[in-house]
Coordinates of C-alpha atoms in Angstrom, one line a residue:
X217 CA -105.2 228.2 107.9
X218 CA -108.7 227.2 107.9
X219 CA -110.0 224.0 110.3
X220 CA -113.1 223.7 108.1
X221 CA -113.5 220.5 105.5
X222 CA -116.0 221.6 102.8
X223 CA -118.1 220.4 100.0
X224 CA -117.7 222.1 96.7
X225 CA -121.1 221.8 94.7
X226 CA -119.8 223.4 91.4
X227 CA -120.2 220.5 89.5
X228 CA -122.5 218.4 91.1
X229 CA -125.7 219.0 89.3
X230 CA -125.0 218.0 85.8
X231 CA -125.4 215.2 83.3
X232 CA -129.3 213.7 83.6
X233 CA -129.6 215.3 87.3
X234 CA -129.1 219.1 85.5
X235 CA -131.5 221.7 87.4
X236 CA -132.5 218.7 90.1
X237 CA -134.2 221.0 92.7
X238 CA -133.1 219.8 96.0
X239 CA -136.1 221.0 97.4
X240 CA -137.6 218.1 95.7
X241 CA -137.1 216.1 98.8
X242 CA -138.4 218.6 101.0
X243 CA -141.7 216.5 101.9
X244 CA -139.1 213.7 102.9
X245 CA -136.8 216.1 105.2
X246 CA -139.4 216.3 107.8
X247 CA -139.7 212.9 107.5
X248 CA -136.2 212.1 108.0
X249 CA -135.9 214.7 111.2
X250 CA -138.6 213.3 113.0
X251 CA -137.0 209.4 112.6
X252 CA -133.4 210.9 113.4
X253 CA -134.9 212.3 116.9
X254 CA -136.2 208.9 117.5
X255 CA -133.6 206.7 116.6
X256 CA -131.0 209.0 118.9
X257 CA -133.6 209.3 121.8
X258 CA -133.6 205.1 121.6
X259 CA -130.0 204.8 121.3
X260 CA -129.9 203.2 118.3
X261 CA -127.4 205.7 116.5
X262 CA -124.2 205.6 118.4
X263 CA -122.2 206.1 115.6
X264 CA -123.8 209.7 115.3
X265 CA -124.2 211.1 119.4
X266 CA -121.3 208.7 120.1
X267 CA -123.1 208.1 124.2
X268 CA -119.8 205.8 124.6
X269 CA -117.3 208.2 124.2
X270 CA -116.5 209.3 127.7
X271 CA -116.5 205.8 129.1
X272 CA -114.3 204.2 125.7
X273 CA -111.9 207.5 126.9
X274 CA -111.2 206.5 129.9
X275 CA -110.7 202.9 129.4
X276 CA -108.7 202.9 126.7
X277 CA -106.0 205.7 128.5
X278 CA -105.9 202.3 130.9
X279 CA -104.7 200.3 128.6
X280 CA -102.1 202.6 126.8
X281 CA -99.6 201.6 129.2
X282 CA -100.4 198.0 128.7
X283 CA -100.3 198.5 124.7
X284 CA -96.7 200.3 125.2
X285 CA -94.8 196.4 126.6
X286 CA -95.3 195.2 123.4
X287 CA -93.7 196.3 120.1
X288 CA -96.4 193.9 117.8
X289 CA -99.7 194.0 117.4
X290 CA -102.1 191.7 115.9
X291 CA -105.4 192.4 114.9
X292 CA -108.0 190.0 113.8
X293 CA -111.6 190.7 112.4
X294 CA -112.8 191.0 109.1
X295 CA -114.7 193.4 107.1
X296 CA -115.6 196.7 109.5
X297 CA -113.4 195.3 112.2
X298 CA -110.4 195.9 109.7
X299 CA -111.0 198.2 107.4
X300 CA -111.0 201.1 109.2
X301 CA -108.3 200.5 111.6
X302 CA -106.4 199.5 108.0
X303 CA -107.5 203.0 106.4
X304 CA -106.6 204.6 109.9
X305 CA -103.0 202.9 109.4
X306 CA -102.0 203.3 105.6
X307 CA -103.1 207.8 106.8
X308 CA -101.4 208.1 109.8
X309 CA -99.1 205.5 110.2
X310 CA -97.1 205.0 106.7
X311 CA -94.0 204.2 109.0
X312 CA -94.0 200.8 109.0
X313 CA -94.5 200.5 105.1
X314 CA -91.0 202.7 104.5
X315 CA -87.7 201.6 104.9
X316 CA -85.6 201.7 107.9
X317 CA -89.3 201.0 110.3
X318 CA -88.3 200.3 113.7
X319 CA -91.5 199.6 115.3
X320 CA -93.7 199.4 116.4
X321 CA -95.4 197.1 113.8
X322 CA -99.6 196.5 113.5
X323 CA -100.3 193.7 111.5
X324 CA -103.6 192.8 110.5
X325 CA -105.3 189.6 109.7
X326 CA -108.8 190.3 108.0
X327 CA -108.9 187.6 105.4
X328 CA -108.2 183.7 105.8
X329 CA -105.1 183.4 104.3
X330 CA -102.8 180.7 106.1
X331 CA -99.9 181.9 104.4
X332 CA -99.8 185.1 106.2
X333 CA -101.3 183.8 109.5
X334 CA -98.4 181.4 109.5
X335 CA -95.5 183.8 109.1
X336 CA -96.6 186.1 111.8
X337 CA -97.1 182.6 114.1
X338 CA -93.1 181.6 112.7
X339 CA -91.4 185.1 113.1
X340 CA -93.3 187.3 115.5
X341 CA -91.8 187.0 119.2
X342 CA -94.8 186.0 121.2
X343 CA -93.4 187.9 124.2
X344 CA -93.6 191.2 122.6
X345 CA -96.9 190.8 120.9
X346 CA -100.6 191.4 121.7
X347 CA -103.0 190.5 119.6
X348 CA -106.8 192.1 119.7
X349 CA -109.6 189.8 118.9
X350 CA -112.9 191.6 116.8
X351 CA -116.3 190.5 116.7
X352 CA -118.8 192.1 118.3
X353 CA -121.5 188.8 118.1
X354 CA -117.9 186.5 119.3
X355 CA -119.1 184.6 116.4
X356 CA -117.4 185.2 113.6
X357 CA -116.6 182.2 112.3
X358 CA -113.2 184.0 110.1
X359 CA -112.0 185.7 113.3
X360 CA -112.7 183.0 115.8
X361 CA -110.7 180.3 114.0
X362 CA -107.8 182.9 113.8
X363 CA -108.0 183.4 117.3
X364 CA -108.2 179.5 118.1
X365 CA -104.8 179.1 116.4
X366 CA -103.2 182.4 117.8
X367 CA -104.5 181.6 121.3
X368 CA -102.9 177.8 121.1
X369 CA -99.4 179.8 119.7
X370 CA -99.4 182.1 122.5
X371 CA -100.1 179.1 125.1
X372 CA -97.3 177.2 123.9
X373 CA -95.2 180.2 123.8
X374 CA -96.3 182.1 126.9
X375 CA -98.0 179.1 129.1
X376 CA -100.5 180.5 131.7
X377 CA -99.1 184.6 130.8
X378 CA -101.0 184.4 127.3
X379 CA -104.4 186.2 128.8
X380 CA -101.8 188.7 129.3
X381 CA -101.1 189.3 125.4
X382 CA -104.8 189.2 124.5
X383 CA -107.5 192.1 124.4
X384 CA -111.2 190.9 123.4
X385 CA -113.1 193.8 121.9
X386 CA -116.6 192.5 121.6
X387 CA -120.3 192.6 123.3
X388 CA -119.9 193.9 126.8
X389 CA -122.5 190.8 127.3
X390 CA -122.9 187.9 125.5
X391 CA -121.1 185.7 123.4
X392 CA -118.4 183.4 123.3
X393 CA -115.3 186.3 123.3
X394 CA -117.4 188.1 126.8
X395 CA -117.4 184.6 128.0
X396 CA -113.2 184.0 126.9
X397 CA -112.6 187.3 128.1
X398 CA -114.8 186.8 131.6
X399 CA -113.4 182.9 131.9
X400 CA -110.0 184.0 131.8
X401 CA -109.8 187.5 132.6
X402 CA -108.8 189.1 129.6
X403 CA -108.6 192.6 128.8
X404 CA -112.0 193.8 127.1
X405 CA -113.3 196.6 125.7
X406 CA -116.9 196.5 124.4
X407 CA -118.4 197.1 121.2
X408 CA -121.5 199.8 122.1
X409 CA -124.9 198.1 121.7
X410 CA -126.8 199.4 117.9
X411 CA -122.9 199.8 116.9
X412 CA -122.9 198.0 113.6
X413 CA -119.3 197.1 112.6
X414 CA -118.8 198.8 109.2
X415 CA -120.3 202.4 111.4
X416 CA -117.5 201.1 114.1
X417 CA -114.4 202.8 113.3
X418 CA -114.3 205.4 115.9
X419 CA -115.0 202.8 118.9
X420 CA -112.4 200.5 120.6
X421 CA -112.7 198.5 117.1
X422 CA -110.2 200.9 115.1
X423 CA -109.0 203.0 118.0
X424 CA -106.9 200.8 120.2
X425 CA -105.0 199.9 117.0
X426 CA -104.7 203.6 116.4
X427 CA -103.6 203.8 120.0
X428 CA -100.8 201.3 120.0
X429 CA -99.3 203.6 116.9
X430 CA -99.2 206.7 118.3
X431 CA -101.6 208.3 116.7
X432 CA -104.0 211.4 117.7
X433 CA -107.3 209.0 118.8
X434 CA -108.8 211.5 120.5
X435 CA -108.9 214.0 117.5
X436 CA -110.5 211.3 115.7
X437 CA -113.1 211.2 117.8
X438 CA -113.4 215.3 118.1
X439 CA -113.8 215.4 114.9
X440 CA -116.8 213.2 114.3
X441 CA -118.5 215.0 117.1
X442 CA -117.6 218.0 115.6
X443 CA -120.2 216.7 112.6
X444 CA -122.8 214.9 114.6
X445 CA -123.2 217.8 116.9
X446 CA -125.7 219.8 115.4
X447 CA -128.0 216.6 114.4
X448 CA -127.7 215.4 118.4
X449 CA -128.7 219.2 120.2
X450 CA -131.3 219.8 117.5
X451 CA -132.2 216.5 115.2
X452 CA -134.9 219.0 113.4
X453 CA -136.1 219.7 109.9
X454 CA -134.2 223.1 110.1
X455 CA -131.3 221.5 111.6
X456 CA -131.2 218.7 109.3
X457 CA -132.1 220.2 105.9
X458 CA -128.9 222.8 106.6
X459 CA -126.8 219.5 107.3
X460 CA -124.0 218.4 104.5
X461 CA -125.0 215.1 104.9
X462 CA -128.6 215.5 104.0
X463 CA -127.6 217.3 100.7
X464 CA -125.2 214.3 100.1
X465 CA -127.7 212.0 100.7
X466 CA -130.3 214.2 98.3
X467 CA -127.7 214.4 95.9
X468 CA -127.4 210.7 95.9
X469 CA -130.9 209.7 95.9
X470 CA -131.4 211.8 93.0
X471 CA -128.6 209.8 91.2
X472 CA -130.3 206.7 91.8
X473 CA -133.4 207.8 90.2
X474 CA -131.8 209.2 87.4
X475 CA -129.9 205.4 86.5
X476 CA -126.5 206.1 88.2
X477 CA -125.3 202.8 89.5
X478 CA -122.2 203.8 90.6
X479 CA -120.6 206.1 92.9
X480 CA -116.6 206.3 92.7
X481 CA -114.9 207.4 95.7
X482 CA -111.4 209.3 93.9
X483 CA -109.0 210.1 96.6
X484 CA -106.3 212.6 95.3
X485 CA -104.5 211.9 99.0
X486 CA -102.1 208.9 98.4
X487 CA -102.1 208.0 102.2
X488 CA -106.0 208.1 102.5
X489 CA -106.1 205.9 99.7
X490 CA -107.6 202.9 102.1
X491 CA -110.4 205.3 103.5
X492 CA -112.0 204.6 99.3
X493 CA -112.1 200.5 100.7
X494 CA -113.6 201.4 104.0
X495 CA -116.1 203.7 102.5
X496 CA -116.8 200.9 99.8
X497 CA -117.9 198.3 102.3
X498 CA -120.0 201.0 104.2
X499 CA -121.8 202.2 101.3
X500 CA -122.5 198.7 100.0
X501 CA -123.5 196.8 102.9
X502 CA -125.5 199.7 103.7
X503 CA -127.8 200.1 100.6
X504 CA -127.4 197.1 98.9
X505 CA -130.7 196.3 99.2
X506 CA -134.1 194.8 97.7
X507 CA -132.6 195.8 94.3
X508 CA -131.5 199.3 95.4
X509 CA -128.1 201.2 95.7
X510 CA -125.0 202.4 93.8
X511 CA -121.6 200.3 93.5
X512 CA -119.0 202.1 95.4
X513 CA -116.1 202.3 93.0
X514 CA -112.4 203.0 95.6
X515 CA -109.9 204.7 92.7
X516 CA -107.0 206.1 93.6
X517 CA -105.1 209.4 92.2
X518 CA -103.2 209.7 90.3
X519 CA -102.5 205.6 89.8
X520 CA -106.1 205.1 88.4
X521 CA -105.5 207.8 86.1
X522 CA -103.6 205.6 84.2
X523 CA -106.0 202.5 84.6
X524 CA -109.4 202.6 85.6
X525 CA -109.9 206.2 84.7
X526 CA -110.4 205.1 80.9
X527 CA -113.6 203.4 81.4
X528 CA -114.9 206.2 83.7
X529 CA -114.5 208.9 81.1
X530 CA -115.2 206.6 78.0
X531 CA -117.9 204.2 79.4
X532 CA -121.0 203.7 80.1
X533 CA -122.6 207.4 81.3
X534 CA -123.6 205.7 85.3
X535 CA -120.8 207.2 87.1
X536 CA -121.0 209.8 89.7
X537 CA -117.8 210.7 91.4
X538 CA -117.0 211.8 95.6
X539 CA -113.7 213.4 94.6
X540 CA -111.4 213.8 97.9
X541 CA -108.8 216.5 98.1
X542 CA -106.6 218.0 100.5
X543 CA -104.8 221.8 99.3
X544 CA -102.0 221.2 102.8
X545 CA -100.1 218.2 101.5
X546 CA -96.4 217.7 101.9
X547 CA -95.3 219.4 98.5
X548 CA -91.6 217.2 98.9
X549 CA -88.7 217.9 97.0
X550 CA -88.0 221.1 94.2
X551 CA -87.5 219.7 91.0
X552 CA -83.7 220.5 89.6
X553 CA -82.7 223.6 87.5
X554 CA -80.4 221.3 84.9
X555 CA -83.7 219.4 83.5
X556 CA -84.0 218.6 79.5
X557 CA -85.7 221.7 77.7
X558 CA -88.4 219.5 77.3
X559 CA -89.1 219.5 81.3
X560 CA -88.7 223.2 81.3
X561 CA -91.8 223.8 82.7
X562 CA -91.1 221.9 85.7
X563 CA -88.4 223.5 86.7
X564 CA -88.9 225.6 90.4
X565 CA -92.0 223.5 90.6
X566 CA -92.2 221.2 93.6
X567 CA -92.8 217.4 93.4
X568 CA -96.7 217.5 95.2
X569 CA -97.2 220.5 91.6
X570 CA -97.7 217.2 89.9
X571 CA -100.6 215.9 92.1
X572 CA -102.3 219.6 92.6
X573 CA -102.7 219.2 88.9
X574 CA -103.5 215.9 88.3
X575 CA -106.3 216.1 90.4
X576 CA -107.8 219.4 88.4
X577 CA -107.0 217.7 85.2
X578 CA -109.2 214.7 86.4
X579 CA -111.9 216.6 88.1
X580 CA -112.5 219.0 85.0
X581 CA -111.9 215.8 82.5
X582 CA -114.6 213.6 84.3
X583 CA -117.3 217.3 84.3
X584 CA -116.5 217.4 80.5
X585 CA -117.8 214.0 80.1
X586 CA -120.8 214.7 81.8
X587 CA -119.9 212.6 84.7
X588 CA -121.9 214.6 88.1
X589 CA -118.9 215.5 91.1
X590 CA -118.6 216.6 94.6
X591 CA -115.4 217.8 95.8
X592 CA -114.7 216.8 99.5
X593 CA -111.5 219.1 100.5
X594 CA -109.8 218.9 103.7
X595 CA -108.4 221.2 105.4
X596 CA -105.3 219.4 106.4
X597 CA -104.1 215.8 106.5
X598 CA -105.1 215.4 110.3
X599 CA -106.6 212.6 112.5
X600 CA -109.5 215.7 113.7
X601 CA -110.5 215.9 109.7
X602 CA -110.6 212.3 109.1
X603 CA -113.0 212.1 112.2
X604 CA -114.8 214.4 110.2
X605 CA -114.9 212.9 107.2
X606 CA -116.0 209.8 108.4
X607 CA -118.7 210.4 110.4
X608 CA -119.9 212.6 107.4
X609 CA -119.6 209.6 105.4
X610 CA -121.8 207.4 108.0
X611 CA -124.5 209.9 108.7
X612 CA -124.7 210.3 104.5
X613 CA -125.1 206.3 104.0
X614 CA -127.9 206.6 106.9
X615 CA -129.8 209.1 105.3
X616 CA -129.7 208.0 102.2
X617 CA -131.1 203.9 102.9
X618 CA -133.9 206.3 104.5
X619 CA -134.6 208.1 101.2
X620 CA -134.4 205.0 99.2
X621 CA -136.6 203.4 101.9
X622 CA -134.6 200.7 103.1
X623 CA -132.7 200.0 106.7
X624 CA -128.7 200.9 105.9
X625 CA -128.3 199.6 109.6
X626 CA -128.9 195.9 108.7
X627 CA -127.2 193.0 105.8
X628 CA -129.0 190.4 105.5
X629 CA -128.0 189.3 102.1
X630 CA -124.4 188.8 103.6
X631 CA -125.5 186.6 106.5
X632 CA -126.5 184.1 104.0
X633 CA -123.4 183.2 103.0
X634 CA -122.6 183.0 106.3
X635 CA -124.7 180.1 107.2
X636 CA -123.6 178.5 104.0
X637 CA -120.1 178.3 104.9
X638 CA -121.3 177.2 108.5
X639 CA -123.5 174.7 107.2
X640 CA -120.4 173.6 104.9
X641 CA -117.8 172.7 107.7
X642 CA -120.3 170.6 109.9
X643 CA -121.6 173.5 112.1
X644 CA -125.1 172.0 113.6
X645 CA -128.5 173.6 113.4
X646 CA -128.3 174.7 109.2
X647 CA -129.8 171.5 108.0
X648 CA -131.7 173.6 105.2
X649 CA -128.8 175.2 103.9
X650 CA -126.8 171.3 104.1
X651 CA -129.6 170.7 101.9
X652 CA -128.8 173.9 99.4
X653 CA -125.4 173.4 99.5
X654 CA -125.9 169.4 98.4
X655 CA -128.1 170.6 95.2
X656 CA -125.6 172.9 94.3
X657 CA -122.9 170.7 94.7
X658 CA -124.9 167.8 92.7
X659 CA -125.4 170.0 89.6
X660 CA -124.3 168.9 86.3
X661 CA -122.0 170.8 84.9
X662 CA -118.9 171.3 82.7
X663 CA -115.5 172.8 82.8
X664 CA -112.9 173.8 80.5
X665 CA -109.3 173.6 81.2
X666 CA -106.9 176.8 80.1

């Protein structure tokens, strides 16, 4: 069986973007070599040459025998400190969503939702639990207050052996977790400098979760090299222009300009499902920008067939669609000889027939309404291939900010709510946004009751 992933371009070009040349962007691909040499020569793409990779190794085969005392773990961050260890999860660990689960058991708190938060602090047993605090500034106001309330539970629980259930992943430098971490000697692991979260997946911020679960890390990370490779040894216009990821990111520019908005990620593997959220959140904090981008749109085969799939074949024509496939699932059970008539046709057939077809009926229904596709097929289900497809994924939402013009490596927009919600609980220094917030607040109004 082949190891390779592909692209399949059939039906890419079609709607308005019919006979786009790529070589339209050909004046930009030199452009985008010679900034690709200099961002990696500075450092600033870890998430592509992956510098930390030996180091993160090593450490993190130290702590494996740590992570196997406990049979909980609790992991709290937010946004690209959650999503991908979640997509990582739902892929290669379903065990713990199916009955008869005997552990170990990941839980992972990326929202503020006391509810939740105070289960796991009534039930969990705070001797066989470690929990891993995210944020790579230490300032995340969502993860920090978790960790205030978790870190007060494991005190009362544990008294001076808490630091012993507590593993900071954050700066190696600076900030208030290096300083918790360095004050009481917890176990760290550092988030790499340039390392944006939502790029972060394939650092100590989704792999000591997918550690503690048993699953293959180190393919993960083989994997991405496997892509970044050829950009790292030779980040030239040759090099680059033969790149998938540069014809993604051409493909997607082109998109833009011709008025397509949005971009849905349709995964026809049910246990990759998540990687259509984590994608959503790197695409969109990525090239959101100064009135620029296309809305990620996560659907999921074949449930959305039956929901959302009705205004993506029916509505407005600004769709274009990643479609992601896989021709090695588990085919499960053979469906019985003593069927209806009716069901005939199914009989011999094998459960994962249905999906295999589903997926072609989609992908040729969405062509034949004009809707422009490109076919990501992996080889098999595997930790290596998702390594793959991730850092495919990362290096395309880099290339294409750069086409559009923009910095994909930066959100500013999001940091404004930020200080709003600071400025909000009392947090000092945000006296013009006290002042925002207070004309907001004052604004007359009306409501209707339902």
């Amino acid at each position: 069986m082949s190891n390779s992933a592909f692209l399949n371009w059939t039906h890419a070009r079609h709607g308005r973007i019919s006979g786009t040349d790529p070589a339209s962007l050909t004046p930009r691909l030199g452009e985008a070599a010679n900034l690709l040499g200099l961002e990696l020569a500075a450092g600033r793409l870890p998430f592509i040459d992956m510098p930390y990779a030996d180091g993160m190794t090593a450490r993190l085969q130290e702590l494996e025998p740590l992570l196997r005392r406990f049979e909980h773990m609790v992991v709290l961050g937010i946004g690209g400190s959650a999503l991908g260890a979640r997509a990582l999860q739902k892929a290669f660990f379903p065990a713990q969503d199916r009955p008869a689960h005997t552990g170990p058991w990941l839980w992972i708190a990326d929202n503020v939702d006391a509810d939740s938060l105070e289960a796991w602090l009534q039930s969990l047993p705070a001797e066989k639990t470690v929990v891993v605090v995210i944020s790579k500034s230490g300032g995340t106001i969502e993860t920090i207050g978790q960790y205030f309330l978790i870190r007060d539970w494991l005190r009362t629980a544990r008294g001076d052996a808490w630091t012993n259930h507590v593993i900071a992943v954050t700066d190696e430098r600076s900030g208030f977790l290096r300083e918790e971490a360095d004050t009481h000697g917890l176990a760290s692991m550092p988030v790499p400098d340039h390392l944006g979260g939502r790029y972060s997946v394939l650092s100590a911020v989704g792999l000591i979760p997918a550690a503690f679960t048993g699953m293959d890390w180190q393919a993960l990370v083989r994997g991405a090299k496997t892509v970044g490779a050829p950009l790292c040894s030779s980040p030239d216009a040759a090099t680059l222009g033969a790149h998938p990821a540069w014809h993604l990111a051409a493909w997607n520019h082109a998109l833009m300009q011709a008025g397509y908005s949005q971009l849905i990620f349709f995964s026809y593997m049910p246990l990759w499902a998540h990687f259509g959220f984590w994608f959503a959140q790197l695409w969109a904090e990525s090239l959101g920008k100064e009135g620029k981008g296309s809305m990620p749109l996560p659907a999921v085969g074949v449930t959305d067939q039956h929901s959302t799939q009705q205004m993506f074949l029916d509505g407005p024509r600004d769709k274009a669609c990643l479609f992601l496939t896989c021709s090695s699932l588990p085919q499960g059970r053979t469906f019985p000889g003593d069927m209806p008539p009716k069901w005939d046709f199914l009989r011999g057939r094998r459960f994962g027939d249905l999906l295999e077809a589903e997926a072609l009926g989609t992908r040729m229904a969405l062509h034949k309404t004009g809707t422009p596709l490109v076919e990501i097929g992996m080889a098999q289900p595997s930790e290596e291939q998702a390594g793959r497809l991730m850092a495919l994924l990362e290096i395309t939402t880099l290339l294409t900010g750069w086409l559009l013009d923009i910095n994909p490596l930066d959100q500013p927009a999001v940091e404004l709510g930020k200080r709003l919600a600071n400025a909000r609980l009392g947090a000092p220094g945000y006296d013009t946004e006290t002042a925002d917030l207070g004309a907001f607040l004052a604004a007359q109004g009306s409501r209707q009751e339902f």
